[in-house]
Amino acid sequence: MNFFRGVISGQAAGPQPSGAETIQKLCDRVASSTLLEDRRDAVRALKSLSKKYRMEVGTQAMDHLINILQTDRSDSEILGYALDTLYNVICNDEEEEQDESEDAVAPLPVSGKHKNVSVPDENAQKQADDLSLQFTDTFIQDPEHVTLLLTLLEEFDFHVRWPGVKLLTALLKNQGPQIQGIILVSPMGVSRLMDLLADSREVIRNDGLLLLQQLTKGNAAIQKIVAFENAFERLLDIITEEGSSDGGIVVEDCLLLLLNLLKNNSSNQNFFKEGSYIQRMKPWFEVGDDNSGWSAQKVTNLHLMLQLVRVMVSPVNSPGATASCQKSMFQCGLLQQLCTILMATGVPADILTETINTVSEVIRGSQVNQDYFASVNAPSNPPRPAIVVLLMSMVNERQPFVLRCAVLYCFQCFLYKNQKGQGEIVATLLPSTIDANSISAGQLLCGGLFSADSLSNWCAAVALAHALQDNLTQKEQLLRVQLATSLGKPPVSLLQQCTNILSQGSKVQTRVGLLMLLCTWISNCPIAVTHFLHNQENVPFLTAQISENLGEDERLVQGLCALLLGICIYYNDNSLENYTKEKLKQLIEKRIGKENFVEKLGFITKHELYSRAAQKPQPVFPSPEQMLFDHEFTKLVKELEGVITKAVHKSSEEEKKEEEVKKTLEQHDNIVTQYKELIREQDAQLQELKEQVASMTSQNEQLQATITQQQSQIQQHKDQYNILKLKLAKENQGQSNSQGDGSQVNGLQTEELTQLREEVEELRKQHSLLQTQLSDKDALISSLKSGAAQTAEGPAGGSDNTELLQELEALRSQVQSQSTEIGQLKMERQDLLRRAEAGSSDTLPSSDSSLDAAKMAELESRLGAQTSEMERLKAEVKNLSESRAELEKQLDSTTSTVAILQTEKEKLQTDVQESKKEQDDLLMLLADQDQKITSLKKRLKDLGETVEDEDDLDTRDQTDDDDEEDEDED
């Protein structure tokens, strides 16, 4: 223990041991000590020496420290010392200290604690970096060491978790791809690291952000896992809690992590959009009216927030994903908020520049967003369109270079695939729409095109070229623009003025801009080519420029002149005799040479700045002098270079053949187009006819159904007419009885009447029968009542009651069967009545010409008589129905009476049973008494007493009665 204290305090008696010897002894103690306290003190001593003797501790103690991490898991203090020692060995402390000192002085921190700085002693710095890589490689030789470190991060103890986070961050900085691969295959490795963001201790959470920044660099798989571990939700919550753009370094770290997750990762971008996280970005850009005194941290945070928006709508993303994000940003009001910052006052220049670039990519290719941007006005008096205000900054040479480039990019994005916007810009240059009292975009572009500033010339030329991009109508409209050069001179066209300035030998940047404008203008526009060639000075000037051997700076101008002349050949419609395709090619061959012409044409693509401009649409240049090529123009060069080379090398015969083939193809295309139009018309007609056929088919089906219904009705009328005719004929012949077969004809009506009469008679019989049965039931009820009264007199009434009950049940069943028969008879009667009514309601049609008027009258009289007979029968049937109803009522009352009597009968039967029981008891008592009396008489007789028998008493009583009667007679 004294040894450790001596090492730590720096006190020692006698000769001082070297650092390596001390570290060796400490390592031996760590390896051999059995007491945990001894090992802990040794590791603490190694920690104190690890910064000064970094190499010695790293080479000698690393294995022992890793062993401590594996074996002493139960003691958090020794684990913390071991992790701190490993961190000091692996991390470059000199770089860390330099970072912290610069963070305290630097006005604009970029990534909070982690920046690459140059140390005065570069060799020492390089050695330190090499040492860090060496120790990192040693540590990760066994992937289990990284897995062990991930396991230790699950410990909640601050002294274990925090140094573990710092150590893993240092490992990722030194050997990121290898550590990422180990973490990726480790079970729940990324999830353990994501838990750091939920730690309540801000130090661990903030260092966890730095760890995740290093973890997600350049690894799409880990980026996806982190995103699906709810990283977006957690990071946005942290940004909101820390104050959004007004927050500190933590907000910056969150934004850097979000950029890592979203940049060049379409899956995470789609997840971010589908999760409605774009809407949560809008409050970030809500700046107040007082924009003075922005802190450096706020500028950094807002700059990163704008970059995050640009990542979502970057031109390198897929068009569908970009369009979807642009739509969401407009719908949630994010674009409107950005335009508010754009027009606000007091915004720092770099934030304003980045905001312009962000708005540019949010509106690029989106018609809705472009239309909204065109409607934005600056808060000036009078209000001016935002486009005009931005163009004023672009052509103002006093504005910063990066700001002018951003405005140019914004104007290009506004016109990208926006023919409506292109027409509005060109319209501001036309004579009929020029307003002398206001400044228009066209006036600003013309002013910049012909100003003394070469950068303004170049920017205005490129901006005007974008107003003509892929728009033949605007190219032709721009030919109408006339410019007043000076007083007293006639106006000249814009095309002529451009060539005049070109021939005056201005700066290279100005000439390159004008040549790009002219090439874009006349390409794919034969009318513009004719206007250009109509000026007799243009072709000699171009040939002179191409044929001269100029310096290195002029080679690009020669290539662009060759391109312009080649466009005049390729898009020439041979309307000018002096400058037909053939004559221009002969001119090139005589004055320049075909090979020399093609070589000069190749100067464009061989230029070092050409490939840089072709990479992305945004104009980004290190300096104004390098601002020469436009992105869209590089596409035009790539498209035309090959066809112009072929057009120059073709002979007149090949040209004629090609023209013939071209005409043939055009004719063929015209024929095909005509046939296509004819087929389209026929398709439309066919579709219309199909619809008509379908409607007519449905109408036909409806009419067929109507016809079928009418035919059935007609057939029914015919049948009714024939039946009525037969009935009348039979009735006529039946009454006259003149012919034998006449009765056969009238048999149908007579049989029906006879059947009806028979049924009525049968109903009458049923009625009388029911009356009889009812009287029988009344008699039976009377007998039942009398029988019930007699049941109390003796037990013999029980059998009679049983018979009566049986008879009553039989009568009930008979009544039910008769009720059923009555219902059936009623239904038959109603059927007969309907048939009779149908026979009586039918009338003879007037179309039967075989019957004369007298016969008709006779038939009508007979029909009336028959109808009256039917009415009489109906009345009788009605009376019978009423009688039957009355009988049913009587039957119901009888049934209720029977039920009452049945109840009384059951009661009487109960009383009879009780009486029988009492009678039996009395009989038993009488029998007992007789026995007692007999025994007493016997005893009296035995005792000698005179006892009279019952017979003697009866005789005596009888004698007394006779004597009384004799006395009465006397």
GROMACS .gro file of N, CA, C and O in nm, residues 289-340:
model
  208
  289ASP      N    1  -3.939   3.918  -3.514
  289ASP     CA    2  -3.912   4.039  -3.592
  289ASP      C    3  -3.774   4.097  -3.560
  289ASP      O    4  -3.708   4.154  -3.646
  290ASP      N    5  -3.731   4.078  -3.437
  290ASP     CA    6  -3.601   4.132  -3.396
  290ASP      C    7  -3.495   4.025  -3.419
  290ASP      O    8  -3.482   3.929  -3.342
  291ASN      N    9  -3.423   4.035  -3.530
  291ASN     CA   10  -3.323   3.936  -3.567
  291ASN      C   11  -3.180   3.984  -3.541
  291ASN      O   12  -3.086   3.932  -3.600
  292SER      N   13  -3.166   4.082  -3.457
  292SER     CA   14  -3.031   4.132  -3.427
  292SER      C   15  -2.970   4.050  -3.315
  292SER      O   16  -3.038   4.001  -3.225
  293GLY      N   17  -2.841   4.038  -3.320
  293GLY     CA   18  -2.769   3.970  -3.214
  293GLY      C   19  -2.784   3.819  -3.213
  293GLY      O   20  -2.806   3.760  -3.107
  294TRP      N   21  -2.771   3.759  -3.330
  294TRP     CA   22  -2.776   3.613  -3.336
  294TRP      C   23  -2.648   3.557  -3.278
  294TRP      O   24  -2.537   3.598  -3.316
  295SER      N   25  -2.662   3.459  -3.189
  295SER     CA   26  -2.542   3.395  -3.134
  295SER      C   27  -2.480   3.301  -3.237
  295SER      O   28  -2.546   3.256  -3.332
  296ALA      N   29  -2.352   3.272  -3.217
  296ALA     CA   30  -2.283   3.182  -3.310
  296ALA      C   31  -2.344   3.043  -3.308
  296ALA      O   32  -2.356   2.976  -3.412
  297GLN      N   33  -2.388   2.998  -3.189
  297GLN     CA   34  -2.449   2.865  -3.180
  297GLN      C   35  -2.583   2.860  -3.253
  297GLN      O   36  -2.616   2.760  -3.319
  298LYS      N   37  -2.660   2.968  -3.245
  298LYS     CA   38  -2.788   2.973  -3.316
  298LYS      C   39  -2.767   2.969  -3.466
  298LYS      O   40  -2.841   2.902  -3.539
  299VAL      N   41  -2.666   3.041  -3.513
  299VAL     CA   42  -2.634   3.038  -3.657
  299VAL      C   43  -2.598   2.897  -3.700
  299VAL      O   44  -2.643   2.846  -3.804
  300THR      N   45  -2.515   2.830  -3.619
  300THR     CA   46  -2.476   2.693  -3.652
  300THR      C   47  -2.596   2.600  -3.653
  300THR      O   48  -2.614   2.517  -3.744
  301ASN      N   49  -2.682   2.611  -3.551
  301ASN     CA   50  -2.800   2.523  -3.543
  301ASN      C   51  -2.893   2.544  -3.661
  301ASN      O   52  -2.941   2.448  -3.723
  302LEU      N   53  -2.920   2.671  -3.694
  302LEU     CA   54  -3.013   2.698  -3.804
  302LEU      C   55  -2.953   2.655  -3.938
  302LEU      O   56  -3.025   2.608  -4.027
  303HIS      N   57  -2.823   2.668  -3.950
  303HIS     CA   58  -2.756   2.623  -4.072
  303HIS      C   59  -2.773   2.471  -4.089
  303HIS      O   60  -2.802   2.422  -4.199
  304LEU      N   61  -2.757   2.396  -3.981
  304LEU     CA   62  -2.776   2.251  -3.987
  304LEU      C   63  -2.922   2.214  -4.013
  304LEU      O   64  -2.951   2.116  -4.083
  305MET      N   65  -3.015   2.290  -3.957
  305MET     CA   66  -3.156   2.265  -3.980
  305MET      C   67  -3.192   2.284  -4.128
  305MET      O   68  -3.268   2.205  -4.186
  306LEU      N   69  -3.136   2.388  -4.188
  306LEU     CA   70  -3.159   2.409  -4.331
  306LEU      C   71  -3.098   2.297  -4.415
  306LEU      O   72  -3.157   2.252  -4.514
  307GLN      N   73  -2.982   2.252  -4.375
  307GLN     CA   74  -2.921   2.139  -4.445
  307GLN      C   75  -3.006   2.013  -4.434
  307GLN      O   76  -3.016   1.934  -4.528
  308LEU      N   77  -3.071   1.996  -4.319
  308LEU     CA   78  -3.158   1.880  -4.300
  308LEU      C   79  -3.278   1.886  -4.394
  308LEU      O   80  -3.320   1.784  -4.451
  309VAL      N   81  -3.334   2.005  -4.414
  309VAL     CA   82  -3.443   2.021  -4.510
  309VAL      C   83  -3.395   1.990  -4.652
  309VAL      O   84  -3.463   1.921  -4.730
  310ARG      N   85  -3.275   2.037  -4.684
  310ARG     CA   86  -3.222   2.013  -4.819
  310ARG      C   87  -3.194   1.865  -4.845
  310ARG      O   88  -3.207   1.819  -4.959
  311VAL      N   89  -3.156   1.793  -4.740
  311VAL     CA   90  -3.133   1.649  -4.758
  311VAL      C   91  -3.260   1.579  -4.804
  311VAL      O   92  -3.256   1.488  -4.887
  312MET      N   93  -3.375   1.624  -4.755
  312MET     CA   94  -3.502   1.560  -4.788
  312MET      C   95  -3.547   1.589  -4.931
  312MET      O   96  -3.623   1.511  -4.989
  313VAL      N   97  -3.503   1.702  -4.988
  313VAL     CA   98  -3.548   1.741  -5.124
  313VAL      C   99  -3.429   1.755  -5.218
  313VAL      O  100  -3.437   1.828  -5.317
  314SER      N  101  -3.322   1.687  -5.190
  314SER     CA  102  -3.202   1.700  -5.274
  314SER      C  103  -3.228   1.650  -5.415
  314SER      O  104  -3.300   1.551  -5.435
  315PRO      N  105  -3.171   1.716  -5.518
  315PRO     CA  106  -3.191   1.668  -5.656
  315PRO      C  107  -3.135   1.528  -5.681
  315PRO      O  108  -3.176   1.464  -5.779
  316VAL      N  109  -3.045   1.480  -5.595
  316VAL     CA  110  -2.990   1.345  -5.617
  316VAL      C  111  -3.084   1.237  -5.566
  316VAL      O  112  -3.064   1.119  -5.596
  317ASN      N  113  -3.188   1.274  -5.491
  317ASN     CA  114  -3.287   1.175  -5.447
  317ASN      C  115  -3.374   1.133  -5.565
  317ASN      O  116  -3.373   1.196  -5.672
  318SER      N  117  -3.451   1.027  -5.546
  318SER     CA  118  -3.542   0.982  -5.652
  318SER      C  119  -3.649   1.088  -5.673
  318SER      O  120  -3.695   1.152  -5.577
  319PRO      N  121  -3.691   1.110  -5.798
  319PRO     CA  122  -3.790   1.217  -5.825
  319PRO      C  123  -3.919   1.200  -5.747
  319PRO      O  124  -3.976   1.297  -5.700
  320GLY      N  125  -3.965   1.075  -5.733
  320GLY     CA  126  -4.090   1.053  -5.660
  320GLY      C  127  -4.081   1.091  -5.514
  320GLY      O  128  -4.171   1.155  -5.460
  321ALA      N  129  -3.970   1.051  -5.450
  321ALA     CA  130  -3.953   1.084  -5.308
  321ALA      C  131  -3.938   1.234  -5.288
  321ALA      O  132  -3.994   1.292  -5.194
  322THR      N  133  -3.862   1.299  -5.378
  322THR     CA  134  -3.845   1.444  -5.368
  322THR      C  135  -3.977   1.517  -5.383
  322THR      O  136  -4.010   1.608  -5.306
  323ALA      N  137  -4.057   1.475  -5.481
  323ALA     CA  138  -4.187   1.541  -5.504
  323ALA      C  139  -4.279   1.523  -5.384
  323ALA      O  140  -4.352   1.615  -5.346
  324SER      N  141  -4.276   1.406  -5.324
  324SER     CA  142  -4.360   1.381  -5.206
  324SER      C  143  -4.319   1.470  -5.089
  324SER      O  144  -4.406   1.527  -5.020
  325CYS      N  145  -4.189   1.483  -5.066
  325CYS     CA  146  -4.142   1.570  -4.957
  325CYS      C  147  -4.174   1.717  -4.986
  325CYS      O  148  -4.212   1.792  -4.895
  326GLN      N  149  -4.159   1.759  -5.111
  326GLN     CA  150  -4.193   1.896  -5.147
  326GLN      C  151  -4.340   1.925  -5.121
  326GLN      O  152  -4.376   2.032  -5.070
  327LYS      N  153  -4.426   1.829  -5.152
  327LYS     CA  154  -4.569   1.846  -5.128
  327LYS      C  155  -4.597   1.858  -4.978
  327LYS      O  156  -4.676   1.944  -4.935
  328SER      N  157  -4.533   1.774  -4.898
  328SER     CA  158  -4.554   1.779  -4.753
  328SER      C  159  -4.507   1.912  -4.695
  328SER      O  160  -4.572   1.969  -4.607
  329MET      N  161  -4.393   1.962  -4.745
  329MET     CA  162  -4.340   2.088  -4.693
  329MET      C  163  -4.430   2.205  -4.727
  329MET      O  164  -4.442   2.300  -4.649
  330PHE      N  165  -4.495   2.199  -4.840
  330PHE     CA  166  -4.589   2.307  -4.874
  330PHE      C  167  -4.716   2.296  -4.790
  330PHE      O  168  -4.767   2.397  -4.740
  331GLN      N  169  -4.765   2.175  -4.772
  331GLN     CA  170  -4.890   2.157  -4.699
  331GLN      C  171  -4.878   2.192  -4.551
  331GLN      O  172  -4.972   2.243  -4.491
  332CYS      N  173  -4.762   2.164  -4.491
  332CYS     CA  174  -4.747   2.193  -4.348
  332CYS      C  175  -4.702   2.336  -4.323
  332CYS      O  176  -4.689   2.376  -4.206
  333GLY      N  177  -4.675   2.413  -4.427
  333GLY     CA  178  -4.637   2.553  -4.410
  333GLY      C  179  -4.488   2.577  -4.394
  333GLY      O  180  -4.447   2.689  -4.363
  334LEU      N  181  -4.406   2.472  -4.415
  334LEU     CA  182  -4.262   2.490  -4.400
  334LEU      C  183  -4.206   2.581  -4.508
  334LEU      O  184  -4.120   2.666  -4.480
  335LEU      N  185  -4.251   2.567  -4.632
  335LEU     CA  186  -4.204   2.654  -4.741
  335LEU      C  187  -4.241   2.799  -4.711
  335LEU      O  188  -4.159   2.891  -4.734
  336GLN      N  189  -4.361   2.822  -4.663
  336GLN     CA  190  -4.402   2.959  -4.631
  336GLN      C  191  -4.313   3.018  -4.522
  336GLN      O  192  -4.277   3.137  -4.528
  337GLN      N  193  -4.274   2.934  -4.424
  337GLN     CA  194  -4.188   2.984  -4.317
  337GLN      C  195  -4.049   3.020  -4.370
  337GLN      O  196  -3.988   3.119  -4.328
  338LEU      N  197  -3.998   2.937  -4.462
  338LEU     CA  198  -3.867   2.966  -4.521
  338LEU      C  199  -3.870   3.095  -4.603
  338LEU      O  200  -3.774   3.173  -4.601
  339CYS      N  201  -3.980   3.117  -4.674
  339CYS     CA  202  -3.992   3.241  -4.751
  339CYS      C  203  -4.000   3.362  -4.659
  339CYS      O  204  -3.954   3.472  -4.694
  340THR      N  205  -4.058   3.343  -4.540
  340THR     CA  206  -4.061   3.453  -4.442
  340THR      C  207  -3.919   3.490  -4.399
  340THR      O  208  -3.884   3.610  -4.389
   0.00000   0.00000   0.00000
